[in-house]
mmCIF file of C-alpha atoms in Angstrom:
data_model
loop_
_atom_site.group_PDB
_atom_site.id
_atom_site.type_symbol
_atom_site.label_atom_id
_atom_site.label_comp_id
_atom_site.label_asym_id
_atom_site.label_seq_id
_atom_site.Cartn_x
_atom_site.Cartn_y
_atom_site.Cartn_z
ATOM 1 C CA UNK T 1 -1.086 6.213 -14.245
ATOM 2 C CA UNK T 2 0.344 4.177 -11.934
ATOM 3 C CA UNK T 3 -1.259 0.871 -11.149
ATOM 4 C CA UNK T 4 -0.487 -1.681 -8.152
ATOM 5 C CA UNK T 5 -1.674 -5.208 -7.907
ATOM 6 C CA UNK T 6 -1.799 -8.036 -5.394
ATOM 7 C CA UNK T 7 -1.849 -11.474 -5.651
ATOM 8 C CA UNK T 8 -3.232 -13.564 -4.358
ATOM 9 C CA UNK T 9 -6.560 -11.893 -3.244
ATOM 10 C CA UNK T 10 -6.671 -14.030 -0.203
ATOM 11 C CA UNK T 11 -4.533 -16.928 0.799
ATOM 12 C CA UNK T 12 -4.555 -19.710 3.546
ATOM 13 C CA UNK T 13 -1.418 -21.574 5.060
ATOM 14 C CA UNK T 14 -1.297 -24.205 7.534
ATOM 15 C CA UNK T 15 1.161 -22.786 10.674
ATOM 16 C CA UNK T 16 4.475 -22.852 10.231
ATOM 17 C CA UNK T 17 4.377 -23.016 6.106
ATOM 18 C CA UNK T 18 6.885 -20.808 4.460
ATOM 19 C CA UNK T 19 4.775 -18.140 1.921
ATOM 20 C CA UNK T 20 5.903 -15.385 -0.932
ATOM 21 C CA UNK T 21 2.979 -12.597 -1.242
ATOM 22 C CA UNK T 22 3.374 -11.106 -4.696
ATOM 23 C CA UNK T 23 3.127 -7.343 -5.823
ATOM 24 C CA UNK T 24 3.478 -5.735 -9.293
ATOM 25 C CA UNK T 25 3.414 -2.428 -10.192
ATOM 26 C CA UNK T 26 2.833 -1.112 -14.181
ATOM 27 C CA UNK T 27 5.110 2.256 -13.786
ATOM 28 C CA UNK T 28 8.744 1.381 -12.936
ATOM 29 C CA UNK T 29 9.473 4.856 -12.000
ATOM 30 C CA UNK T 30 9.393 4.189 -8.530
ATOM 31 C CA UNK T 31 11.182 5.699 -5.493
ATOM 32 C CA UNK T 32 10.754 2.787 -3.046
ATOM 33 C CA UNK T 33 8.226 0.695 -2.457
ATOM 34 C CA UNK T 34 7.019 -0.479 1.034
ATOM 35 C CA UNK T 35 4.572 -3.458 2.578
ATOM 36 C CA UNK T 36 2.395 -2.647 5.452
ATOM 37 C CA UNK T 37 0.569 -4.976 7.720
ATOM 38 C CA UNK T 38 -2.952 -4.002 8.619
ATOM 39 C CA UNK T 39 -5.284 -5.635 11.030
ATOM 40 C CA UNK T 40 -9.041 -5.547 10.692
ATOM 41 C CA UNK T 41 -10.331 -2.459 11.498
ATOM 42 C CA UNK T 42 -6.606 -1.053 12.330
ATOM 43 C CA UNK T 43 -4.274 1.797 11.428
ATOM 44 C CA UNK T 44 -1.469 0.642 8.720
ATOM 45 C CA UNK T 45 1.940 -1.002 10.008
ATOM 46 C CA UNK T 46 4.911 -0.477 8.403
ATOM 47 C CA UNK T 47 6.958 -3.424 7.873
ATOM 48 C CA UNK T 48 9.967 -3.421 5.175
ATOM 49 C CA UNK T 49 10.848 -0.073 2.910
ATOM 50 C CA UNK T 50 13.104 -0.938 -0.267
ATOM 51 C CA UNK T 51 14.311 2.096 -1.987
ATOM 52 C CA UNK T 52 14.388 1.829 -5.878
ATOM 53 C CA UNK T 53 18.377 1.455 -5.946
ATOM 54 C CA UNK T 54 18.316 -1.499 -3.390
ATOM 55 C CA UNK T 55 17.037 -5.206 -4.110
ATOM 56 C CA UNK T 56 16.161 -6.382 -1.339
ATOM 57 C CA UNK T 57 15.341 -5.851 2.754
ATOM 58 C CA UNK T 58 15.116 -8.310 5.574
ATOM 59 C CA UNK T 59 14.016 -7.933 8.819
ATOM 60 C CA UNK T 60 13.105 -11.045 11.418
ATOM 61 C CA UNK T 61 10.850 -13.680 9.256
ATOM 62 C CA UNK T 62 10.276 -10.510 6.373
ATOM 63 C CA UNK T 63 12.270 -10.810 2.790
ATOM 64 C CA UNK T 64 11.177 -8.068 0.639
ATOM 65 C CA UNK T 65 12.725 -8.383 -2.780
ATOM 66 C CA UNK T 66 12.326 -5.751 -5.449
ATOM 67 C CA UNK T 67 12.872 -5.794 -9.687
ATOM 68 C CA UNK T 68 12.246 -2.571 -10.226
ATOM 69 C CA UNK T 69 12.251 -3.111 -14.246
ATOM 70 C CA UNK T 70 9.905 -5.889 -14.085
ATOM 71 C CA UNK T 71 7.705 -4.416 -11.621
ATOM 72 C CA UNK T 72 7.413 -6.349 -9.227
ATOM 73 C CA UNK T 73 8.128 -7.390 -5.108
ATOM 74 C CA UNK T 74 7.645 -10.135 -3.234
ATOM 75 C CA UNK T 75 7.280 -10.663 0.404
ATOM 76 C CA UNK T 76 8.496 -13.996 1.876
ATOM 77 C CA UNK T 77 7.215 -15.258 4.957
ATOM 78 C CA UNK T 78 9.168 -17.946 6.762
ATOM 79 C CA UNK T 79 7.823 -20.000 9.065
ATOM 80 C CA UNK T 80 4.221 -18.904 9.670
ATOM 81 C CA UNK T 81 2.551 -18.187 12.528
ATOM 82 C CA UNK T 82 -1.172 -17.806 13.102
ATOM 83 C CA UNK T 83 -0.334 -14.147 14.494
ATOM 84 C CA UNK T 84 0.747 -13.485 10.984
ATOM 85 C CA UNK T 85 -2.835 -13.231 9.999
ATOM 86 C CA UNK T 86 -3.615 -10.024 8.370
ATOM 87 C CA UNK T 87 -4.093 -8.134 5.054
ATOM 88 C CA UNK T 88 -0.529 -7.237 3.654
ATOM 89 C CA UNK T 89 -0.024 -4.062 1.575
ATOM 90 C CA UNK T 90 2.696 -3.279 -0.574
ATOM 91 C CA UNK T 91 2.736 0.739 -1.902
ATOM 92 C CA UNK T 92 4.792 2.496 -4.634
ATOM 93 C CA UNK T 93 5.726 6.014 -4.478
ATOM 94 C CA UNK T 94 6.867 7.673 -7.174
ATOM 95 C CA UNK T 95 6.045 10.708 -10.036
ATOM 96 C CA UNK T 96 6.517 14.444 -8.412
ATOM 97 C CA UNK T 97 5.498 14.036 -4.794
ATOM 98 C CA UNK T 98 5.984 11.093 -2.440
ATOM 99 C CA UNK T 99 2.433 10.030 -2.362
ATOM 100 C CA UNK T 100 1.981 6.442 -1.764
ATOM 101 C CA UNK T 101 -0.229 4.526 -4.310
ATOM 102 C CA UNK T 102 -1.820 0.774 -2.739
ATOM 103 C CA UNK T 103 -2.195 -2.110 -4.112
ATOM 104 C CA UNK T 104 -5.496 -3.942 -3.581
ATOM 105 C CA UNK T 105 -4.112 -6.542 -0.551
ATOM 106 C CA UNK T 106 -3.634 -9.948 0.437
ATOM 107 C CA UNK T 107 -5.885 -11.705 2.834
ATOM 108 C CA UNK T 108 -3.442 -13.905 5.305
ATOM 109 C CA UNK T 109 -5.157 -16.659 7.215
ATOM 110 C CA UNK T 110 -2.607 -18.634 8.944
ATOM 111 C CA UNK T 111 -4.225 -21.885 10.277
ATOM 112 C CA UNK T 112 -3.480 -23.081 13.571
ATOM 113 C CA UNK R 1 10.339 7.596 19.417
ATOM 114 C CA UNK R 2 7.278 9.872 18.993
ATOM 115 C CA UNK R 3 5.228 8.710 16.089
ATOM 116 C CA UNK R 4 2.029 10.473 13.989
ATOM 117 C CA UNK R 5 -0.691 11.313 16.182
ATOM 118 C CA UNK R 6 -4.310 11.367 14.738
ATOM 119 C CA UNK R 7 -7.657 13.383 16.512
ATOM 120 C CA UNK R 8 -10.307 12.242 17.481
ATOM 121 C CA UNK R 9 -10.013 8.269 16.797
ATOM 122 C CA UNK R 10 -13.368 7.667 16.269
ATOM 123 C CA UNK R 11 -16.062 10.183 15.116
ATOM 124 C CA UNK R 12 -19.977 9.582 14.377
ATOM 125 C CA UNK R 13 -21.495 12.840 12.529
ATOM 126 C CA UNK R 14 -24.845 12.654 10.827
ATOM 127 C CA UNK R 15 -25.432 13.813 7.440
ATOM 128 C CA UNK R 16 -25.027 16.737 5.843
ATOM 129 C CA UNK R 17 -22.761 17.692 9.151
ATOM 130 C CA UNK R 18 -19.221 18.841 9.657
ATOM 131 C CA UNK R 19 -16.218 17.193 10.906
ATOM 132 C CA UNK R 20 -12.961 18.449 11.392
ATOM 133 C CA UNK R 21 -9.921 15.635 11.564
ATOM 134 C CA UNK R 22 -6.524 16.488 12.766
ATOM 135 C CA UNK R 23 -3.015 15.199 12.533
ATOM 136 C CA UNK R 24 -0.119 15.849 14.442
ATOM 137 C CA UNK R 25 3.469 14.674 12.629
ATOM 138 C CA UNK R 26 6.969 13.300 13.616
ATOM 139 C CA UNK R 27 8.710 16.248 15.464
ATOM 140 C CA UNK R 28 10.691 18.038 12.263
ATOM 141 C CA UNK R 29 8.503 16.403 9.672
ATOM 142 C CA UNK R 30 7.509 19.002 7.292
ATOM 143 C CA UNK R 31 5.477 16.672 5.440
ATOM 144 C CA UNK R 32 1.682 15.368 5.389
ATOM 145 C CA UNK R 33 -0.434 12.894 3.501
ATOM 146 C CA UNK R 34 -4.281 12.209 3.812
ATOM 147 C CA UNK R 35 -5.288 8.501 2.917
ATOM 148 C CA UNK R 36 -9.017 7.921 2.759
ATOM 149 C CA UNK R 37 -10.007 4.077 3.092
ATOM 150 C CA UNK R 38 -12.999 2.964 3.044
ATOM 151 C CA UNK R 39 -14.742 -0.682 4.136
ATOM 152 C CA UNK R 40 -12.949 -3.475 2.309
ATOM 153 C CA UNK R 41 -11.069 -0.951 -0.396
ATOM 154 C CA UNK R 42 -7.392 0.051 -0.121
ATOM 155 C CA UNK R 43 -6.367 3.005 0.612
ATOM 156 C CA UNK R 44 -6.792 6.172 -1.227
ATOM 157 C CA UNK R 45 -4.386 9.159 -1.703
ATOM 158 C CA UNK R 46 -6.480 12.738 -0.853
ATOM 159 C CA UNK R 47 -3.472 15.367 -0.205
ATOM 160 C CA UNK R 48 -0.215 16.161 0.969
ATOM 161 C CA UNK R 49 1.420 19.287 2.050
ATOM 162 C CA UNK R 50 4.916 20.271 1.748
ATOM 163 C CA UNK R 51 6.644 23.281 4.192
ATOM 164 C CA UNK R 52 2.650 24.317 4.782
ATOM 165 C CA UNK R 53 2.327 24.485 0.930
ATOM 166 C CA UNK R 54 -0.140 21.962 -0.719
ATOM 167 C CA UNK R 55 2.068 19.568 -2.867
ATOM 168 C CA UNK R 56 -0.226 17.322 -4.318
ATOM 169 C CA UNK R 57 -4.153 16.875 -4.564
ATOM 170 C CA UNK R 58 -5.915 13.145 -5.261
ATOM 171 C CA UNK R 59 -9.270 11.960 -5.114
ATOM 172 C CA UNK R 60 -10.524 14.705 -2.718
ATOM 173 C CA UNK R 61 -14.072 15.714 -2.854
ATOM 174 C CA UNK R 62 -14.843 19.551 -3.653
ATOM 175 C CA UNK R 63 -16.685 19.248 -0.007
ATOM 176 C CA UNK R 64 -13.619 18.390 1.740
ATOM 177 C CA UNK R 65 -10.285 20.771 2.626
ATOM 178 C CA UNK R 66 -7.350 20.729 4.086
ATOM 179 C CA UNK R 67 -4.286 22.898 5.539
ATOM 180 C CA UNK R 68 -1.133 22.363 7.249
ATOM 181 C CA UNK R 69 -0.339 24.743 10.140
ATOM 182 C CA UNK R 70 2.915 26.643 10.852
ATOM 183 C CA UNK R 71 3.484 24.093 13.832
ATOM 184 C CA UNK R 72 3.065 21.300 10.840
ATOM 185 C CA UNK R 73 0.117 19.959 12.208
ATOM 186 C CA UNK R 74 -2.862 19.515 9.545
ATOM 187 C CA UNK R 75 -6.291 19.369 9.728
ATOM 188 C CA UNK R 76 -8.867 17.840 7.203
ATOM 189 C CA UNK R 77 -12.103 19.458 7.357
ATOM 190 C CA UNK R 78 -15.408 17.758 5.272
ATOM 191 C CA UNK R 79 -18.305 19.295 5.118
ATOM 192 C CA UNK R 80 -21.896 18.493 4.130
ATOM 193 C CA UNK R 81 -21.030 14.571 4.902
ATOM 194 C CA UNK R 82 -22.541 12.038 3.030
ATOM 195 C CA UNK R 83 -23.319 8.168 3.939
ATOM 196 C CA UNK R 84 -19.912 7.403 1.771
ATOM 197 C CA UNK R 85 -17.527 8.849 3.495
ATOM 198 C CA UNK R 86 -17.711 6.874 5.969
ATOM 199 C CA UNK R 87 -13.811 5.454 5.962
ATOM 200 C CA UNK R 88 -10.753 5.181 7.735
ATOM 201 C CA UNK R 89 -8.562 8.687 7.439
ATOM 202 C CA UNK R 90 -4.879 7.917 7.358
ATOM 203 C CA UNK R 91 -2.182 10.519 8.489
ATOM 204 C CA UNK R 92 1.308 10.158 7.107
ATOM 205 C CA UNK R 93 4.082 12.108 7.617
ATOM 206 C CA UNK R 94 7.721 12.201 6.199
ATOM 207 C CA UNK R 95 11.310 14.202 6.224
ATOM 208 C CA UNK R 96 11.146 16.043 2.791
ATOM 209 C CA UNK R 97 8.763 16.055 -0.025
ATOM 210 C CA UNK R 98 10.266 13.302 -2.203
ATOM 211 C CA UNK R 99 12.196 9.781 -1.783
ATOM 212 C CA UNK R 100 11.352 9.699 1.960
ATOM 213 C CA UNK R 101 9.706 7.120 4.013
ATOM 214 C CA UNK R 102 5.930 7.928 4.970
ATOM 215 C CA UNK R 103 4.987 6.969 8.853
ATOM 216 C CA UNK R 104 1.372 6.481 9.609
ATOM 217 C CA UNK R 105 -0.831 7.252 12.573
ATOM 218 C CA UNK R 106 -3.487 5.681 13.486
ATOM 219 C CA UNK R 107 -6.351 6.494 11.611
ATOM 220 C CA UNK R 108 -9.894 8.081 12.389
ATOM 221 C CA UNK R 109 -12.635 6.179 11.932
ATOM 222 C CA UNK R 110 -15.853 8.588 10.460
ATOM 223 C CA UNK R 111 -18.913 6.928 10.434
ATOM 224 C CA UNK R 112 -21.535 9.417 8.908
ATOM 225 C CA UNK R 113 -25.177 7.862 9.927
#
């Protein structure tokens, strides 16, 4: 069964800090992976999709990386901003259907 | 670009009452996730429907179904609601049944008092 996990649980930057969220997944049979932003009380925004053949995806401040045989992705933050502050989500998909499966989220606080 | 639509937003049923969520895909998405996520947890996978077909079933309570519509849309109907299902209720909706990205809506909020 797969199994997603975040860490940290909650972190805390100072504005403009550069910061790497970490994700790691226990089934490597993945078909991409993705990391959503979701405000308090919000619906789920999507913010970088890395398909299991590619190894990484960039967009504006965003680095996803993925090692698919190690299980893992990261999500690199550059130069933080307190708008950044949110609970990031990474989700596999994977197995005989393309249902997503969360990991448990990281609390952003980005100090002013 | 159109994106998922979700019905009502918000919804406040009582116990032991019916509600009846609906989700409207992408135009020519033939695909259709529920995600059930409730206060402080991550999101949960419920069901999916492929070409009006269920594809996959998840955590979904015996109380709750579901069915996707020959226009695509879907609707999620619980019954008998209980204080815990109170959550967030994610539509997603994709191209294809496998390898494809998922696009959210909104969410409903249900709060069952």
């Amino acid at each position: 069964k797969q199994e997603v996990t975040q860490i940290p649980a909650a972190l805390s930057v100072p504005e403009g800090e550069n910061l790497v969220l970490n994700c790691s997944f226990t089934d490597s049979a993945i078909y991409n992976l993705q990391w959503f932003r979701q405000d308090p009380g919000k619906g789920l925004t999507s913010l970088l999709l890395i398909q299991s053949s590619q190894r990484e995806q960039t967009s504006g401040r965003l680095n996803a990386s993925l090692d698919k045989s190690s299980g893992r992705s990261t999500l690199y933050i550059a130069a933080s901003q307190p708008g950044d502050s949110a609970t990031y989500l990474c989700a596999v998909s994977g197995g005989a259907t393309n249902k997503l499966i969360f990991g448990t989220g990281t609390l952003l606080a980005v100090q002013p | 670009a159109a994106g998922v639509i979700q019905s009502p937003r918000h919804l406040i049923k009582e116990k032991r009452e019916t509600a009846t969520l609906k989700c409207y895909p992408i135009p020519r998405h033939d695909t259709v996730y529920w995600y059930q996520q409730g206060p402080g947890q991550d999101p949960q996978f419920l069901i999916s429907f492929y070409e009006k077909m269920q594809s996959d079933k998840g955590s979904i309570p015996d109380r709750f179904s579901a069915q996707q519509f020959s226009d695509y849309h879907s609707e999620l109907n619980m019954s008998s609601l209980e204080l815990g299902d109170s959550a967030l209720y994610f539509c997603a909706s994709s191209l294809g049944a496998l390898v494809t990205e998922a696009f959210f809506g909104q969410g409903t909020r249900l709060t069952v008092v």
